[in-house]
PDB file of C-alpha atoms in Angstrom:
ATOM      1  CA  MET A  99      -9.088 -10.882 -20.829  1.00 64.00           C
ATOM      2  CA  THR A 100      -7.603 -10.374 -24.365  1.00 84.00           C
ATOM      3  CA  GLU A 101      -4.354 -11.605 -25.204  1.00 85.00           C
ATOM      4  CA  ASN A 102      -3.157  -7.778 -25.479  1.00 85.00           C
ATOM      5  CA  LYS A 103      -4.401  -6.890 -21.907  1.00 86.00           C
ATOM      6  CA  MET A 104      -2.741  -9.880 -20.480  1.00 86.00           C
ATOM      7  CA  GLU A 105       0.499  -8.893 -22.005  1.00 88.00           C
ATOM      8  CA  ASN A 106       0.388  -5.505 -20.827  1.00 89.00           C
ATOM      9  CA  THR A 107      -0.608  -6.758 -17.254  1.00 90.00           C
ATOM     10  CA  LYS A 108       2.363  -8.809 -17.319  1.00 89.00           C
ATOM     11  CA  LYS A 109       4.594  -6.001 -18.260  1.00 90.00           C
ATOM     12  CA  ILE A 110       3.160  -3.740 -15.606  1.00 92.00           C
ATOM     13  CA  GLU A 111       3.686  -6.498 -12.751  1.00 93.00           C
ATOM     14  CA  LYS A 112       7.253  -6.806 -14.016  1.00 92.00           C
ATOM     15  CA  LYS A 113       7.918  -3.244 -13.491  1.00 92.00           C
ATOM     16  CA  ILE A 114       6.499  -3.281 -10.196  1.00 92.00           C
ATOM     17  CA  ARG A 115       8.713  -6.133  -9.188  1.00 90.00           C
ATOM     18  CA  LYS A 116      11.800  -4.185 -10.724  1.00 91.00           C
ATOM     19  CA  LYS A 117      10.916  -1.178  -8.661  1.00 89.00           C
ATOM     20  CA  PHE A 118      10.704  -3.377  -5.442  1.00 87.00           C
ATOM     21  CA  ILE A 119      14.174  -4.401  -6.123  1.00 86.00           C
ATOM     22  CA  GLU A 120      15.336  -0.791  -6.861  1.00 84.00           C
ATOM     23  CA  GLU A 121      13.831   0.187  -3.617  1.00 83.00           C
ATOM     24  CA  GLN A 122      15.356  -2.534  -1.515  1.00 79.00           C
ATOM     25  CA  ILE A 123      18.847  -2.201  -2.669  1.00 72.00           C
ATOM     26  CA  ASP A 124      20.849   0.767  -1.553  1.00 61.00           C
ATOM     27  CA  LYS A 125      23.541  -0.104  -4.513  1.00 54.00           C
ATOM     28  CA  ASN A 126      26.423   1.483  -2.815  1.00 48.00           C
ATOM     29  CA  SER A 127      26.198  -0.438   0.263  1.00 61.00           C
ATOM     30  CA  ILE A 128      24.851  -3.633  -0.597  1.00 65.00           C
ATOM     31  CA  MET A 129      27.447  -3.674  -3.740  1.00 63.00           C
ATOM     32  CA  GLY A 130      30.116  -3.046  -1.394  1.00 62.00           C
ATOM     33  CA  TRP A 131      29.244  -6.277   0.306  1.00 65.00           C
ATOM     34  CA  VAL A 132      28.259  -8.339  -2.811  1.00 66.00           C
ATOM     35  CA  ASN A 133      31.714  -7.509  -4.309  1.00 65.00           C
ATOM     36  CA  GLN A 134      33.639  -9.048  -1.394  1.00 66.00           C
ATOM     37  CA  PHE A 135      33.329 -12.510  -2.732  1.00 64.00           C
ATOM     38  CA  ASP A 136      34.106 -14.222  -6.134  1.00 63.00           C
ATOM     39  CA  VAL A 137      30.712 -15.604  -6.996  1.00 62.00           C
ATOM     40  CA  SER A 138      28.302 -13.323  -4.820  1.00 73.00           C
ATOM     41  CA  LYS A 139      27.768 -10.709  -7.515  1.00 77.00           C
ATOM     42  CA  ASP A 140      26.459 -13.531 -10.028  1.00 82.00           C
ATOM     43  CA  MET A 141      24.535 -15.017  -7.276  1.00 84.00           C
ATOM     44  CA  PHE A 142      22.934 -11.618  -6.143  1.00 84.00           C
ATOM     45  CA  ASP A 143      22.185 -10.710  -9.759  1.00 87.00           C
ATOM     46  CA  GLU A 144      20.506 -13.904 -10.522  1.00 92.00           C
ATOM     47  CA  CYS A 145      18.550 -13.754  -7.282  1.00 92.00           C
ATOM     48  CA  THR A 146      17.246 -10.286  -8.257  1.00 91.00           C
ATOM     49  CA  LYS A 147      16.571 -11.038 -11.824  1.00 94.00           C
ATOM     50  CA  SER A 148      14.637 -14.086 -10.990  1.00 95.00           C
ATOM     51  CA  TYR A 149      12.401 -12.065  -8.844  1.00 95.00           C
ATOM     52  CA  VAL A 150      11.913  -9.498 -11.608  1.00 95.00           C
ATOM     53  CA  LYS A 151      10.865 -12.295 -13.858  1.00 95.00           C
ATOM     54  CA  GLY A 152       8.589 -13.763 -11.390  1.00 95.00           C
ATOM     55  CA  LEU A 153      10.503 -16.842 -10.632  1.00 95.00           C
ATOM     56  CA  TYR A 154      10.020 -16.490  -6.998  1.00 93.00           C
ATOM     57  CA  ILE A 155      11.280 -20.015  -5.544  1.00 90.00           C
ATOM     58  CA  ALA A 156      14.809 -19.353  -7.520  1.00 92.00           C
ATOM     59  CA  SER A 157      14.897 -16.169  -5.940  1.00 93.00           C
ATOM     60  CA  VAL A 158      14.457 -17.613  -2.397  1.00 91.00           C
ATOM     61  CA  LEU A 159      16.941 -20.184  -2.954  1.00 90.00           C
ATOM     62  CA  LEU A 160      19.410 -17.814  -4.286  1.00 91.00           C
ATOM     63  CA  ALA A 161      18.892 -15.314  -1.689  1.00 90.00           C
ATOM     64  CA  HIS A 162      19.591 -17.964   1.209  1.00 87.00           C
ATOM     65  CA  ALA A 163      22.569 -19.392  -0.746  1.00 87.00           C
ATOM     66  CA  PHE A 164      24.093 -15.840  -0.756  1.00 86.00           C
ATOM     67  CA  ILE A 165      23.520 -15.703   2.865  1.00 86.00           C
ATOM     68  CA  GLU A 166      24.873 -19.102   3.714  1.00 86.00           C
ATOM     69  CA  GLN A 167      27.914 -18.345   1.557  1.00 83.00           C
ATOM     70  CA  SER A 168      28.591 -15.107   3.280  1.00 82.00           C
ATOM     71  CA  ILE A 169      28.330 -16.628   6.688  1.00 85.00           C
ATOM     72  CA  SER A 170      30.437 -19.358   5.850  1.00 84.00           C
ATOM     73  CA  ALA A 171      33.139 -17.343   4.061  1.00 79.00           C
ATOM     74  CA  CYS A 172      33.166 -14.700   7.022  1.00 79.00           C
ATOM     75  CA  LEU A 173      33.007 -16.986   9.782  1.00 84.00           C
ATOM     76  CA  VAL A 174      35.068 -19.593   8.646  1.00 84.00           C
ATOM     77  CA  GLU A 175      37.411 -20.192  11.483  1.00 87.00           C
ATOM     78  CA  GLU A 176      34.501 -20.291  13.900  1.00 89.00           C
ATOM     79  CA  ILE A 177      32.774 -22.930  11.698  1.00 90.00           C
ATOM     80  CA  LEU A 178      35.836 -24.948  11.254  1.00 90.00           C
ATOM     81  CA  GLU A 179      36.348 -24.938  15.033  1.00 91.00           C
ATOM     82  CA  TYR A 180      32.720 -25.974  15.475  1.00 90.00           C
ATOM     83  CA  GLU A 181      32.966 -28.939  13.077  1.00 90.00           C
ATOM     84  CA  LYS A 182      36.322 -30.025  14.559  1.00 89.00           C
ATOM     85  CA  GLU A 183      34.524 -30.735  17.908  1.00 89.00           C
ATOM     86  CA  LYS A 184      31.593 -32.389  16.106  1.00 88.00           C
ATOM     87  CA  LYS A 185      34.275 -34.631  14.022  1.00 87.00           C
ATOM     88  CA  LYS A 186      35.586 -36.288  17.357  1.00 84.00           C
ATOM     89  CA  LYS A 187      31.993 -38.320  17.172  1.00 84.00           C
ATOM     90  CA  ASP A 188      31.538 -38.369  13.481  1.00 82.00           C
ATOM     91  CA  THR A 189      34.452 -37.998  11.127  1.00 82.00           C
ATOM     92  CA  ASN A 190      32.289 -36.885   7.975  1.00 83.00           C
ATOM     93  CA  TYR A 191      30.483 -33.910  10.062  1.00 87.00           C
ATOM     94  CA  SER A 192      29.658 -30.802   8.381  1.00 89.00           C
ATOM     95  CA  ALA A 193      27.923 -27.904   9.939  1.00 91.00           C
ATOM     96  CA  THR A 194      24.277 -27.644   8.943  1.00 90.00           C
ATOM     97  CA  PHE A 195      22.652 -24.354   7.671  1.00 88.00           C
ATOM     98  CA  ALA A 196      20.720 -23.900  11.188  1.00 89.00           C
ATOM     99  CA  GLU A 197      24.262 -24.612  13.018  1.00 93.00           C
ATOM    100  CA  LYS A 198      25.768 -21.853  10.983  1.00 92.00           C
ATOM    101  CA  ILE A 199      23.157 -19.416  11.510  1.00 93.00           C
ATOM    102  CA  ASN A 200      23.605 -19.910  15.264  1.00 93.00           C
ATOM    103  CA  ILE A 201      27.306 -19.556  15.217  1.00 93.00           C
ATOM    104  CA  ALA A 202      26.714 -16.164  13.422  1.00 90.00           C
ATOM    105  CA  LYS A 203      24.027 -14.990  16.119  1.00 92.00           C
ATOM    106  CA  LYS A 204      26.735 -15.942  18.710  1.00 91.00           C
ATOM    107  CA  LYS A 205      29.413 -13.886  16.974  1.00 86.00           C
ATOM    108  CA  ASP A 206      26.732 -10.928  16.516  1.00 83.00           C
ATOM    109  CA  PHE A 207      26.807 -11.386  12.862  1.00 83.00           C
ATOM    110  CA  LEU A 208      22.887 -11.692  13.073  1.00 86.00           C
ATOM    111  CA  THR A 209      20.209 -10.713  15.719  1.00 89.00           C
ATOM    112  CA  LYS A 210      18.159 -13.298  17.217  1.00 92.00           C
ATOM    113  CA  ASP A 211      15.255 -12.135  15.125  1.00 90.00           C
ATOM    114  CA  GLU A 212      17.179 -12.107  11.949  1.00 87.00           C
ATOM    115  CA  ALA A 213      18.363 -15.843  12.554  1.00 90.00           C
ATOM    116  CA  LYS A 214      14.745 -16.835  13.299  1.00 91.00           C
ATOM    117  CA  GLU A 215      13.274 -15.359  10.117  1.00 87.00           C
ATOM    118  CA  ILE A 216      16.058 -16.898   8.010  1.00 87.00           C
ATOM    119  CA  ILE A 217      15.516 -20.193   9.371  1.00 88.00           C
ATOM    120  CA  ASN A 218      11.714 -19.797   9.242  1.00 86.00           C
ATOM    121  CA  ILE A 219      11.953 -19.348   5.353  1.00 83.00           C
ATOM    122  CA  TYR A 220      14.598 -21.832   4.965  1.00 82.00           C
ATOM    123  CA  ARG A 221      12.415 -24.682   6.566  1.00 81.00           C
ATOM    124  CA  LYS A 222       9.197 -23.589   4.891  1.00 79.00           C
ATOM    125  CA  VAL A 223      10.436 -22.706   1.254  1.00 77.00           C
ATOM    126  CA  ARG A 224      13.974 -23.919   0.707  1.00 75.00           C
ATOM    127  CA  ASN A 225      14.103 -27.345   2.308  1.00 75.00           C
ATOM    128  CA  PRO A 226      10.893 -28.663   0.485  1.00 74.00           C
ATOM    129  CA  TYR A 227      12.406 -27.804  -2.669  1.00 70.00           C
ATOM    130  CA  ALA A 228      16.154 -28.639  -2.080  1.00 68.00           C
ATOM    131  CA  HIS A 229      15.222 -31.947  -0.505  1.00 67.00           C
ATOM    132  CA  HIS A 230      12.314 -32.923  -2.770  1.00 63.00           C
ATOM    133  CA  SER A 231      10.024 -32.987   0.269  1.00 61.00           C
ATOM    134  CA  SER A 232       6.301 -32.668   0.775  1.00 59.00           C
ATOM    135  CA  THR A 233       6.587 -31.228   4.223  1.00 56.00           C
ATOM    136  CA  ALA A 234       6.086 -27.521   2.901  1.00 53.00           C
ATOM    137  CA  THR A 235       3.925 -25.694   5.653  1.00 55.00           C
ATOM    138  CA  GLU A 236       2.885 -23.194   3.186  1.00 61.00           C
ATOM    139  CA  ASP A 237       0.769 -23.700  -0.067  1.00 69.00           C
ATOM    140  CA  LEU A 238       3.724 -22.771  -2.293  1.00 75.00           C
ATOM    141  CA  SER A 239       1.475 -23.382  -5.268  1.00 79.00           C
ATOM    142  CA  ASN A 240      -0.083 -20.040  -4.698  1.00 85.00           C
ATOM    143  CA  GLU A 241       2.014 -17.452  -6.522  1.00 89.00           C
ATOM    144  CA  GLN A 242       1.302 -14.749  -3.901  1.00 91.00           C
ATOM    145  CA  VAL A 243       2.800 -16.858  -1.109  1.00 87.00           C
ATOM    146  CA  ARG A 244       5.804 -17.577  -3.273  1.00 88.00           C
ATOM    147  CA  LYS A 245       5.918 -13.784  -4.098  1.00 92.00           C
ATOM    148  CA  GLU A 246       5.758 -12.908  -0.357  1.00 90.00           C
ATOM    149  CA  LYS A 247       8.582 -15.440   0.610  1.00 88.00           C
ATOM    150  CA  ALA A 248      10.739 -14.068  -2.003  1.00 91.00           C
ATOM    151  CA  GLU A 249      10.248 -10.463  -0.998  1.00 91.00           C
ATOM    152  CA  ILE A 250      10.875 -11.404   2.639  1.00 88.00           C
ATOM    153  CA  SER A 251      14.148 -13.274   1.542  1.00 88.00           C
ATOM    154  CA  ILE A 252      15.352 -10.350  -0.473  1.00 88.00           C
ATOM    155  CA  ARG A 253      14.600  -7.974   2.159  1.00 86.00           C
ATOM    156  CA  ILE A 254      16.552 -10.029   4.765  1.00 84.00           C
ATOM    157  CA  LEU A 255      19.710 -10.354   2.115  1.00 84.00           C
ATOM    158  CA  CYS A 256      19.538  -6.594   1.649  1.00 83.00           C
ATOM    159  CA  LYS A 257      19.250  -5.767   5.317  1.00 81.00           C
ATOM    160  CA  LEU A 258      22.172  -8.208   6.023  1.00 81.00           C
ATOM    161  CA  ALA A 259      24.464  -7.067   3.347  1.00 79.00           C
ATOM    162  CA  ASP A 260      24.216  -3.472   4.489  1.00 77.00           C
ATOM    163  CA  LYS A 261      24.937  -4.472   8.045  1.00 77.00           C
ATOM    164  CA  TRP A 262      27.799  -6.788   7.174  1.00 77.00           C
ATOM    165  CA  HIS A 263      29.241  -3.873   4.938  1.00 74.00           C
ATOM    166  CA  VAL A 264      29.191  -1.516   7.921  1.00 75.00           C
ATOM    167  CA  LEU A 265      30.920  -4.110  10.096  1.00 74.00           C
ATOM    168  CA  VAL A 266      33.569  -4.596   7.567  1.00 73.00           C
ATOM    169  CA  ARG A 267      34.224  -0.960   7.057  1.00 76.00           C
ATOM    170  CA  VAL A 268      34.616  -0.453  11.023  1.00 79.00           C
ATOM    171  CA  GLY A 269      36.847  -3.378  11.331  1.00 76.00           C
ATOM    172  CA  LYS A 270      34.359  -5.674  13.493  1.00 72.00           C
ATOM    173  CA  LEU A 271      34.348  -8.195  10.632  1.00 70.00           C
ATOM    174  CA  LYS A 272      36.817  -9.425   8.253  1.00 68.00           C
ATOM    175  CA  THR A 273      36.306 -10.836   4.817  1.00 65.00           C
ATOM    176  CA  PRO A 274      38.184 -13.666   3.295  1.00 57.00           C
ATOM    177  CA  ASN A 275      39.465 -11.572   0.049  1.00 56.00           C
TER     178      ASN A 275
END
């Protein structure tokens, strides 16, 4: 393939990724949620820009950081209460991501399926990168696999942000701001 054709292919692929982001995001509802938190907008923008640029693992990591930040901010009292119980045995205890997801599930912040999907990607993609582990169960050297995981993470993030924004509007969920 000539250099010119390769450059054109890259441009087309980038347009396709940008279109995916535009299709996934209902700007009114997602941005209503994103703007609830101080650093969320920047994190969300970095997540979507990373995907458009083909930086799929960065997109996955940022999507999950956004989800964890949202859960931690909105369920701060519940998480602190959980940690208080655990600190009776371990004074340095801090709730894990999986425990925060379970708290969110118990509070109807997430469905069982949403929680399962988040944890699945978290363990298969995020953990091997975040903890320098070789326990990845997917071939993350395969660009298509990385792209699929990024798309799943972005779909989850958008779906949850839409859901959480509705919960705030109807008074079933409070935001810290």
